[in-house]
Short mmCIF file of N, CA, C and O in Angstrom, two decimals:
data_model
loop_
_atom_site.label_atom_id
_atom_site.label_comp_id
_atom_site.label_asym_id
_atom_site.label_seq_id
_atom_site.Cartn_x
_atom_site.Cartn_y
_atom_site.Cartn_z
N MET A 1 -22.97 -44.69 -11.49
CA MET A 1 -21.64 -44.53 -10.95
C MET A 1 -20.87 -43.44 -11.71
O MET A 1 -20.22 -42.63 -11.09
N LYS A 2 -20.99 -43.46 -13.08
CA LYS A 2 -20.30 -42.45 -13.88
C LYS A 2 -20.82 -41.06 -13.56
O LYS A 2 -20.05 -40.10 -13.50
N LYS A 3 -22.13 -40.98 -13.34
CA LYS A 3 -22.73 -39.69 -13.04
C LYS A 3 -22.22 -39.14 -11.71
O LYS A 3 -21.91 -37.96 -11.57
N ALA A 4 -22.07 -39.97 -10.71
CA ALA A 4 -21.58 -39.54 -9.40
C ALA A 4 -20.13 -39.06 -9.49
O ALA A 4 -19.76 -38.03 -8.90
N VAL A 5 -19.31 -39.75 -10.25
CA VAL A 5 -17.90 -39.34 -10.42
C VAL A 5 -17.84 -38.00 -11.16
O VAL A 5 -17.07 -37.11 -10.82
N SER A 6 -18.70 -37.84 -12.17
CA SER A 6 -18.73 -36.59 -12.92
C SER A 6 -19.12 -35.42 -12.03
O SER A 6 -18.52 -34.34 -12.09
N VAL A 7 -20.10 -35.62 -11.16
CA VAL A 7 -20.53 -34.57 -10.24
C VAL A 7 -19.40 -34.23 -9.27
O VAL A 7 -19.13 -33.06 -8.99
N MET A 8 -18.70 -35.24 -8.77
CA MET A 8 -17.59 -35.00 -7.84
C MET A 8 -16.46 -34.22 -8.51
O MET A 8 -15.88 -33.32 -7.93
N VAL A 9 -16.15 -34.56 -9.76
CA VAL A 9 -15.10 -33.84 -10.49
C VAL A 9 -15.54 -32.40 -10.73
O VAL A 9 -14.74 -31.46 -10.57
N LEU A 10 -16.79 -32.19 -11.08
CA LEU A 10 -17.31 -30.84 -11.31
C LEU A 10 -17.23 -30.01 -10.04
O LEU A 10 -16.81 -28.85 -10.06
N VAL A 11 -17.59 -30.59 -8.90
CA VAL A 11 -17.52 -29.88 -7.62
C VAL A 11 -16.06 -29.54 -7.28
O VAL A 11 -15.75 -28.45 -6.83
N ALA A 12 -15.15 -30.46 -7.53
CA ALA A 12 -13.74 -30.23 -7.25
C ALA A 12 -13.19 -29.09 -8.12
O ALA A 12 -12.44 -28.23 -7.64
N VAL A 13 -13.56 -29.08 -9.40
CA VAL A 13 -13.10 -28.01 -10.30
C VAL A 13 -13.67 -26.67 -9.85
O VAL A 13 -12.97 -25.65 -9.83
N ALA A 14 -14.95 -26.64 -9.46
CA ALA A 14 -15.56 -25.39 -8.99
C ALA A 14 -14.87 -24.89 -7.73
O ALA A 14 -14.58 -23.69 -7.60
N ALA A 15 -14.58 -25.78 -6.79
CA ALA A 15 -13.91 -25.39 -5.56
C ALA A 15 -12.51 -24.85 -5.84
O ALA A 15 -12.08 -23.85 -5.26
N LEU A 16 -11.79 -25.49 -6.73
CA LEU A 16 -10.44 -25.04 -7.10
C LEU A 16 -10.49 -23.67 -7.76
O LEU A 16 -9.65 -22.80 -7.49
N THR A 17 -11.48 -23.44 -8.62
CA THR A 17 -11.63 -22.14 -9.28
C THR A 17 -11.90 -21.04 -8.27
O THR A 17 -11.29 -19.96 -8.31
N ILE A 18 -12.79 -21.30 -7.31
CA ILE A 18 -13.10 -20.30 -6.27
C ILE A 18 -11.85 -20.01 -5.44
O ILE A 18 -11.54 -18.86 -5.14
N PHE A 19 -11.11 -21.04 -5.10
CA PHE A 19 -9.89 -20.86 -4.31
C PHE A 19 -8.88 -20.00 -5.07
O PHE A 19 -8.28 -19.09 -4.52
N CYS A 20 -8.68 -20.25 -6.36
CA CYS A 20 -7.71 -19.50 -7.17
C CYS A 20 -8.11 -18.04 -7.31
O CYS A 20 -7.31 -17.15 -7.12
N PHE A 21 -9.37 -17.77 -7.65
CA PHE A 21 -9.80 -16.38 -7.82
C PHE A 21 -9.86 -15.65 -6.50
O PHE A 21 -9.64 -14.45 -6.44
N GLY A 22 -10.14 -16.33 -5.41
CA GLY A 22 -10.14 -15.71 -4.09
C GLY A 22 -8.77 -15.23 -3.70
O GLY A 22 -8.59 -14.15 -3.16
N SER A 23 -7.73 -15.99 -4.04
CA SER A 23 -6.35 -15.59 -3.75
C SER A 23 -5.94 -14.39 -4.57
O SER A 23 -5.27 -13.49 -4.09
N VAL A 24 -6.33 -14.35 -5.84
CA VAL A 24 -5.98 -13.23 -6.70
C VAL A 24 -6.65 -11.96 -6.22
O VAL A 24 -6.05 -10.90 -6.18
N ALA A 25 -7.92 -12.05 -5.80
CA ALA A 25 -8.65 -10.86 -5.35
C ALA A 25 -8.02 -10.27 -4.11
O ALA A 25 -7.91 -9.06 -3.98
N SER A 26 -7.56 -11.09 -3.17
CA SER A 26 -6.97 -10.53 -1.96
C SER A 26 -5.61 -9.91 -2.23
O SER A 26 -5.22 -8.98 -1.56
N ALA A 27 -4.88 -10.39 -3.24
CA ALA A 27 -3.58 -9.81 -3.55
C ALA A 27 -3.72 -8.52 -4.34
O ALA A 27 -2.81 -7.72 -4.39
N GLY A 28 -4.88 -8.26 -4.93
CA GLY A 28 -5.07 -7.08 -5.74
C GLY A 28 -5.63 -5.89 -4.99
O GLY A 28 -6.14 -4.98 -5.60
N ASP A 29 -5.54 -5.85 -3.67
CA ASP A 29 -6.09 -4.76 -2.88
C ASP A 29 -5.14 -3.57 -2.77
O ASP A 29 -5.34 -2.70 -1.95
N GLU A 30 -4.09 -3.54 -3.57
CA GLU A 30 -3.14 -2.46 -3.52
C GLU A 30 -3.75 -1.20 -4.15
O GLU A 30 -4.34 -1.27 -5.22
N ILE A 31 -3.62 -0.08 -3.47
CA ILE A 31 -4.20 1.18 -3.93
C ILE A 31 -3.06 2.11 -4.33
O ILE A 31 -2.07 2.23 -3.62
N LYS A 32 -3.22 2.76 -5.49
CA LYS A 32 -2.20 3.69 -5.98
C LYS A 32 -2.72 5.11 -5.85
O LYS A 32 -3.92 5.35 -6.02
N MET A 33 -1.83 6.03 -5.56
CA MET A 33 -2.22 7.44 -5.53
C MET A 33 -1.01 8.33 -5.73
O MET A 33 0.13 7.93 -5.52
N VAL A 34 -1.27 9.55 -6.13
CA VAL A 34 -0.26 10.60 -6.21
C VAL A 34 -0.80 11.77 -5.41
O VAL A 34 -1.95 12.17 -5.58
N GLY A 35 0.04 12.28 -4.50
CA GLY A 35 -0.41 13.37 -3.66
C GLY A 35 0.74 14.13 -3.05
O GLY A 35 1.90 13.74 -3.16
N VAL A 36 0.40 15.24 -2.41
CA VAL A 36 1.40 16.11 -1.78
C VAL A 36 1.40 15.85 -0.28
O VAL A 36 0.34 15.75 0.35
N ILE A 37 2.59 15.76 0.31
CA ILE A 37 2.72 15.53 1.75
C ILE A 37 2.32 16.80 2.49
O ILE A 37 2.84 17.88 2.22
N THR A 38 1.36 16.65 3.42
CA THR A 38 0.97 17.79 4.24
C THR A 38 1.53 17.68 5.65
O THR A 38 1.64 18.69 6.35
N LYS A 39 1.88 16.44 6.07
CA LYS A 39 2.40 16.27 7.43
C LYS A 39 3.18 14.96 7.51
O LYS A 39 2.79 13.95 6.93
N ILE A 40 4.30 14.98 8.24
CA ILE A 40 5.10 13.77 8.50
C ILE A 40 5.28 13.66 10.01
O ILE A 40 5.69 14.63 10.66
N ASP A 41 4.97 12.50 10.57
CA ASP A 41 5.16 12.25 12.00
C ASP A 41 6.12 11.08 12.18
O ASP A 41 5.84 9.96 11.78
N ILE A 42 7.27 11.36 12.80
CA ILE A 42 8.24 10.32 13.13
C ILE A 42 8.43 10.37 14.63
O ILE A 42 8.60 11.46 15.20
N ALA A 43 8.39 9.22 15.30
CA ALA A 43 8.48 9.19 16.76
C ALA A 43 9.86 9.61 17.26
O ALA A 43 10.00 10.14 18.35
N GLY A 44 10.91 9.39 16.51
CA GLY A 44 12.25 9.73 16.96
C GLY A 44 13.28 9.19 15.98
O GLY A 44 12.93 8.65 14.93
N LYS A 45 14.55 9.33 16.33
CA LYS A 45 15.60 8.86 15.42
C LYS A 45 15.59 7.35 15.26
O LYS A 45 15.95 6.83 14.22
N ASP A 46 15.21 6.62 16.32
CA ASP A 46 15.20 5.16 16.26
C ASP A 46 13.83 4.60 15.91
O ASP A 46 13.59 3.40 16.07
N ALA A 47 12.93 5.41 15.42
CA ALA A 47 11.57 4.97 15.11
C ALA A 47 11.58 3.93 14.00
O ALA A 47 12.36 4.01 13.05
N LYS A 48 10.70 2.95 14.14
CA LYS A 48 10.57 1.89 13.13
C LYS A 48 9.38 2.15 12.20
O LYS A 48 9.22 1.46 11.21
N THR A 49 8.54 3.13 12.57
CA THR A 49 7.41 3.50 11.71
C THR A 49 7.25 5.01 11.73
O THR A 49 7.73 5.69 12.64
N ALA A 50 6.58 5.50 10.73
CA ALA A 50 6.24 6.92 10.65
C ALA A 50 4.90 7.01 9.92
O ALA A 50 4.48 6.07 9.23
N THR A 51 4.24 8.14 10.09
CA THR A 51 3.02 8.36 9.33
C THR A 51 3.20 9.62 8.50
O THR A 51 3.82 10.59 8.95
N ALA A 52 2.70 9.55 7.29
CA ALA A 52 2.72 10.71 6.39
C ALA A 52 1.29 10.95 5.91
O ALA A 52 0.60 10.01 5.54
N THR A 53 0.87 12.18 5.97
CA THR A 53 -0.46 12.54 5.49
C THR A 53 -0.31 13.12 4.10
O THR A 53 0.44 14.09 3.90
N LEU A 54 -0.99 12.51 3.14
CA LEU A 54 -0.93 12.96 1.74
C LEU A 54 -2.28 13.51 1.32
O LEU A 54 -3.32 12.96 1.67
N LYS A 55 -2.25 14.57 0.54
CA LYS A 55 -3.47 15.11 -0.06
C LYS A 55 -3.55 14.57 -1.49
O LYS A 55 -2.71 14.91 -2.33
N ASP A 56 -4.55 13.69 -1.71
CA ASP A 56 -4.70 13.02 -3.01
C ASP A 56 -4.97 14.06 -4.10
O ASP A 56 -5.85 14.91 -3.95
N ASN A 57 -4.20 14.01 -5.17
CA ASN A 57 -4.36 14.98 -6.27
C ASN A 57 -5.70 14.84 -6.99
O ASN A 57 -6.23 15.82 -7.49
N LYS A 58 -6.27 13.64 -7.03
CA LYS A 58 -7.53 13.43 -7.75
C LYS A 58 -8.73 13.79 -6.89
O LYS A 58 -9.64 14.47 -7.35
N THR A 59 -8.76 13.32 -5.65
CA THR A 59 -9.95 13.49 -4.82
C THR A 59 -9.84 14.64 -3.83
O THR A 59 -10.84 15.00 -3.19
N GLU A 60 -8.63 15.20 -3.64
CA GLU A 60 -8.38 16.27 -2.67
C GLU A 60 -8.58 15.81 -1.22
O GLU A 60 -8.64 16.64 -0.33
N GLN A 61 -8.71 14.50 -0.99
CA GLN A 61 -8.88 13.99 0.37
C GLN A 61 -7.52 13.74 1.02
O GLN A 61 -6.55 13.42 0.34
N LEU A 62 -7.49 13.86 2.35
CA LEU A 62 -6.27 13.56 3.09
C LEU A 62 -6.24 12.06 3.40
O LEU A 62 -7.23 11.50 3.86
N VAL A 63 -5.09 11.44 3.14
CA VAL A 63 -4.92 10.01 3.39
C VAL A 63 -3.69 9.84 4.27
O VAL A 63 -2.62 10.35 3.95
N VAL A 64 -3.85 9.15 5.40
CA VAL A 64 -2.72 8.90 6.30
C VAL A 64 -2.10 7.57 5.92
O VAL A 64 -2.77 6.54 5.87
N ILE A 65 -0.80 7.61 5.62
CA ILE A 65 -0.05 6.42 5.20
C ILE A 65 0.95 6.06 6.29
O ILE A 65 1.69 6.93 6.77
N THR A 66 0.97 4.80 6.68
CA THR A 66 1.98 4.32 7.63
C THR A 66 3.16 3.77 6.85
O THR A 66 3.00 2.93 5.98
N VAL A 67 4.35 4.30 7.15
CA VAL A 67 5.57 3.90 6.45
C VAL A 67 6.42 3.07 7.40
O VAL A 67 6.70 3.51 8.52
N GLU A 68 6.81 1.87 6.94
CA GLU A 68 7.59 0.98 7.79
C GLU A 68 8.93 0.57 7.18
O GLU A 68 9.77 0.00 7.87
N ASP A 69 9.15 0.89 5.90
CA ASP A 69 10.40 0.44 5.29
C ASP A 69 11.55 1.40 5.65
O ASP A 69 11.38 2.62 5.75
N ASP A 70 12.72 0.81 5.86
CA ASP A 70 13.87 1.56 6.35
C ASP A 70 14.34 2.64 5.37
O ASP A 70 14.75 3.72 5.79
N LEU A 71 14.28 2.36 4.07
CA LEU A 71 14.75 3.32 3.08
C LEU A 71 13.94 4.62 3.14
O LEU A 71 14.50 5.73 3.19
N THR A 72 12.63 4.51 3.19
CA THR A 72 11.79 5.70 3.25
C THR A 72 11.94 6.40 4.60
O THR A 72 11.98 7.64 4.66
N LEU A 73 12.06 5.64 5.68
CA LEU A 73 12.27 6.25 6.99
C LEU A 73 13.57 7.06 7.02
O LEU A 73 13.62 8.16 7.57
N ASP A 74 14.63 6.54 6.39
CA ASP A 74 15.89 7.28 6.30
C ASP A 74 15.71 8.57 5.52
O ASP A 74 16.29 9.60 5.86
N LYS A 75 14.90 8.53 4.46
CA LYS A 75 14.65 9.73 3.66
C LYS A 75 13.88 10.77 4.47
O LYS A 75 14.11 11.96 4.31
N PHE A 76 12.98 10.34 5.33
CA PHE A 76 12.27 11.27 6.21
C PHE A 76 13.26 11.90 7.20
O PHE A 76 13.26 13.10 7.43
N LYS A 77 14.13 11.05 7.78
CA LYS A 77 15.03 11.52 8.84
C LYS A 77 16.08 12.48 8.32
O LYS A 77 16.45 13.43 9.01
N ASP A 78 16.59 12.26 7.09
CA ASP A 78 17.61 13.17 6.58
C ASP A 78 17.02 14.21 5.61
O ASP A 78 17.76 14.84 4.86
N HIS A 79 15.71 14.35 5.65
CA HIS A 79 14.97 15.42 4.94
C HIS A 79 15.12 15.38 3.42
O HIS A 79 15.03 16.40 2.77
N ARG A 80 15.32 14.18 2.86
CA ARG A 80 15.26 14.05 1.41
C ARG A 80 13.80 14.04 0.95
O ARG A 80 13.51 14.36 -0.19
N ILE A 81 12.90 13.62 1.83
CA ILE A 81 11.46 13.74 1.60
C ILE A 81 10.91 14.63 2.71
O ILE A 81 11.09 14.33 3.89
N VAL A 82 10.28 15.73 2.32
CA VAL A 82 9.77 16.70 3.29
C VAL A 82 8.34 17.09 2.92
O VAL A 82 7.84 16.75 1.84
N GLU A 83 7.69 17.83 3.82
CA GLU A 83 6.34 18.31 3.55
C GLU A 83 6.36 19.19 2.32
O GLU A 83 7.28 20.00 2.12
N GLY A 84 5.36 19.03 1.48
CA GLY A 84 5.27 19.79 0.23
C GLY A 84 5.73 19.01 -0.99
O GLY A 84 5.46 19.40 -2.11
N ASP A 85 6.45 17.89 -0.76
CA ASP A 85 6.89 17.06 -1.88
C ASP A 85 5.70 16.29 -2.46
O ASP A 85 4.83 15.83 -1.72
N GLU A 86 5.70 16.11 -3.79
CA GLU A 86 4.68 15.28 -4.43
C GLU A 86 5.17 13.84 -4.45
O GLU A 86 6.31 13.58 -4.86
N ILE A 87 4.31 12.92 -4.01
CA ILE A 87 4.69 11.53 -3.79
C ILE A 87 3.81 10.61 -4.64
O ILE A 87 2.60 10.81 -4.75
N ARG A 88 4.45 9.59 -5.22
CA ARG A 88 3.72 8.48 -5.86
C ARG A 88 3.73 7.35 -4.84
O ARG A 88 4.80 6.95 -4.38
N CYS A 89 2.55 6.86 -4.48
CA CYS A 89 2.45 5.91 -3.38
C CYS A 89 1.57 4.72 -3.76
O CYS A 89 0.59 4.88 -4.48
N LYS A 90 1.95 3.55 -3.30
CA LYS A 90 1.10 2.36 -3.34
C LYS A 90 0.98 1.88 -1.91
O LYS A 90 1.98 1.83 -1.19
N TYR A 91 -0.25 1.55 -1.51
CA TYR A 91 -0.43 1.07 -0.15
C TYR A 91 -1.54 0.03 -0.10
O TYR A 91 -2.34 -0.08 -1.01
N GLU A 92 -1.53 -0.72 1.00
CA GLU A 92 -2.57 -1.71 1.27
C GLU A 92 -3.20 -1.39 2.61
O GLU A 92 -2.51 -0.90 3.52
N VAL A 93 -4.46 -1.68 2.75
CA VAL A 93 -5.14 -1.50 4.03
C VAL A 93 -4.97 -2.78 4.82
O VAL A 93 -5.45 -3.84 4.43
N ILE A 94 -4.21 -2.69 5.93
CA ILE A 94 -3.94 -3.84 6.79
C ILE A 94 -4.35 -3.46 8.21
O ILE A 94 -3.81 -2.51 8.77
N ASP A 95 -5.29 -4.19 8.77
CA ASP A 95 -5.81 -3.93 10.12
C ASP A 95 -6.25 -2.48 10.28
O ASP A 95 -5.99 -1.83 11.30
N GLY A 96 -6.86 -1.92 9.26
CA GLY A 96 -7.38 -0.56 9.33
C GLY A 96 -6.36 0.53 9.05
O GLY A 96 -6.69 1.70 9.05
N LYS A 97 -5.09 0.15 8.84
CA LYS A 97 -4.04 1.14 8.55
C LYS A 97 -3.66 1.06 7.08
O LYS A 97 -3.63 -0.02 6.50
N ASN A 98 -3.34 2.19 6.49
CA ASN A 98 -2.85 2.24 5.11
C ASN A 98 -1.34 2.07 5.15
O ASN A 98 -0.61 3.01 5.47
N VAL A 99 -0.87 0.88 4.87
CA VAL A 99 0.55 0.56 4.99
C VAL A 99 1.21 0.71 3.63
O VAL A 99 0.80 0.09 2.65
N SER A 100 2.25 1.52 3.58
CA SER A 100 2.95 1.84 2.34
C SER A 100 3.68 0.63 1.77
O SER A 100 4.34 -0.11 2.48
N LYS A 101 3.55 0.43 0.46
CA LYS A 101 4.32 -0.57 -0.27
C LYS A 101 5.32 0.10 -1.20
O LYS A 101 6.34 -0.48 -1.55
N LEU A 102 5.02 1.32 -1.62
CA LEU A 102 5.92 2.13 -2.46
C LEU A 102 5.70 3.58 -2.09
O LEU A 102 4.55 4.02 -1.97
N PHE A 103 6.77 4.32 -1.87
CA PHE A 103 6.65 5.72 -1.44
C PHE A 103 7.81 6.48 -2.07
O PHE A 103 8.92 6.44 -1.56
N ARG A 104 7.57 7.13 -3.20
CA ARG A 104 8.64 7.82 -3.93
C ARG A 104 8.19 9.19 -4.36
O ARG A 104 7.02 9.41 -4.66
N LYS A 105 9.17 10.11 -4.48
CA LYS A 105 8.87 11.41 -5.06
C LYS A 105 8.56 11.22 -6.54
O LYS A 105 9.17 10.36 -7.19
N THR A 106 7.63 12.01 -7.06
CA THR A 106 7.33 11.90 -8.48
C THR A 106 8.50 12.38 -9.33
O THR A 106 8.67 11.94 -10.46
N ALA A 107 9.31 13.25 -8.76
CA ALA A 107 10.47 13.76 -9.48
C ALA A 107 11.68 12.85 -9.33
O ALA A 107 12.74 13.13 -9.88
N GLY A 108 11.54 11.76 -8.59
CA GLY A 108 12.66 10.86 -8.35
C GLY A 108 13.18 11.01 -6.96
O GLY A 108 12.85 11.97 -6.28
N CYS A 109 13.97 10.06 -6.47
CA CYS A 109 14.56 10.05 -5.13
C CYS A 109 14.49 8.69 -4.57
O CYS A 109 13.55 8.02 -4.58
#
């Protein structure tokens, strides 16, 4: 009887450990990069999303970032962030899109 209870407790601890580390791994999928904006696409003045293409300074690859936060969209619309600016960005891949979590000029803004 003691052996069966010990096995059940061990299985419960193992399951809890897998659950905890699985949650941490999915939250850590945020990708950081610094790059120069090569293109900005905004659908219009009332647009709720925009895409910005950044050229990664390390890999020289083009990365398309989807921007959904109002603050950054306002900066695009009033040209505080324009093509040629260097950007520090954090994003997550959600449904195949690189969705911005942080989008700032390296020089501030």
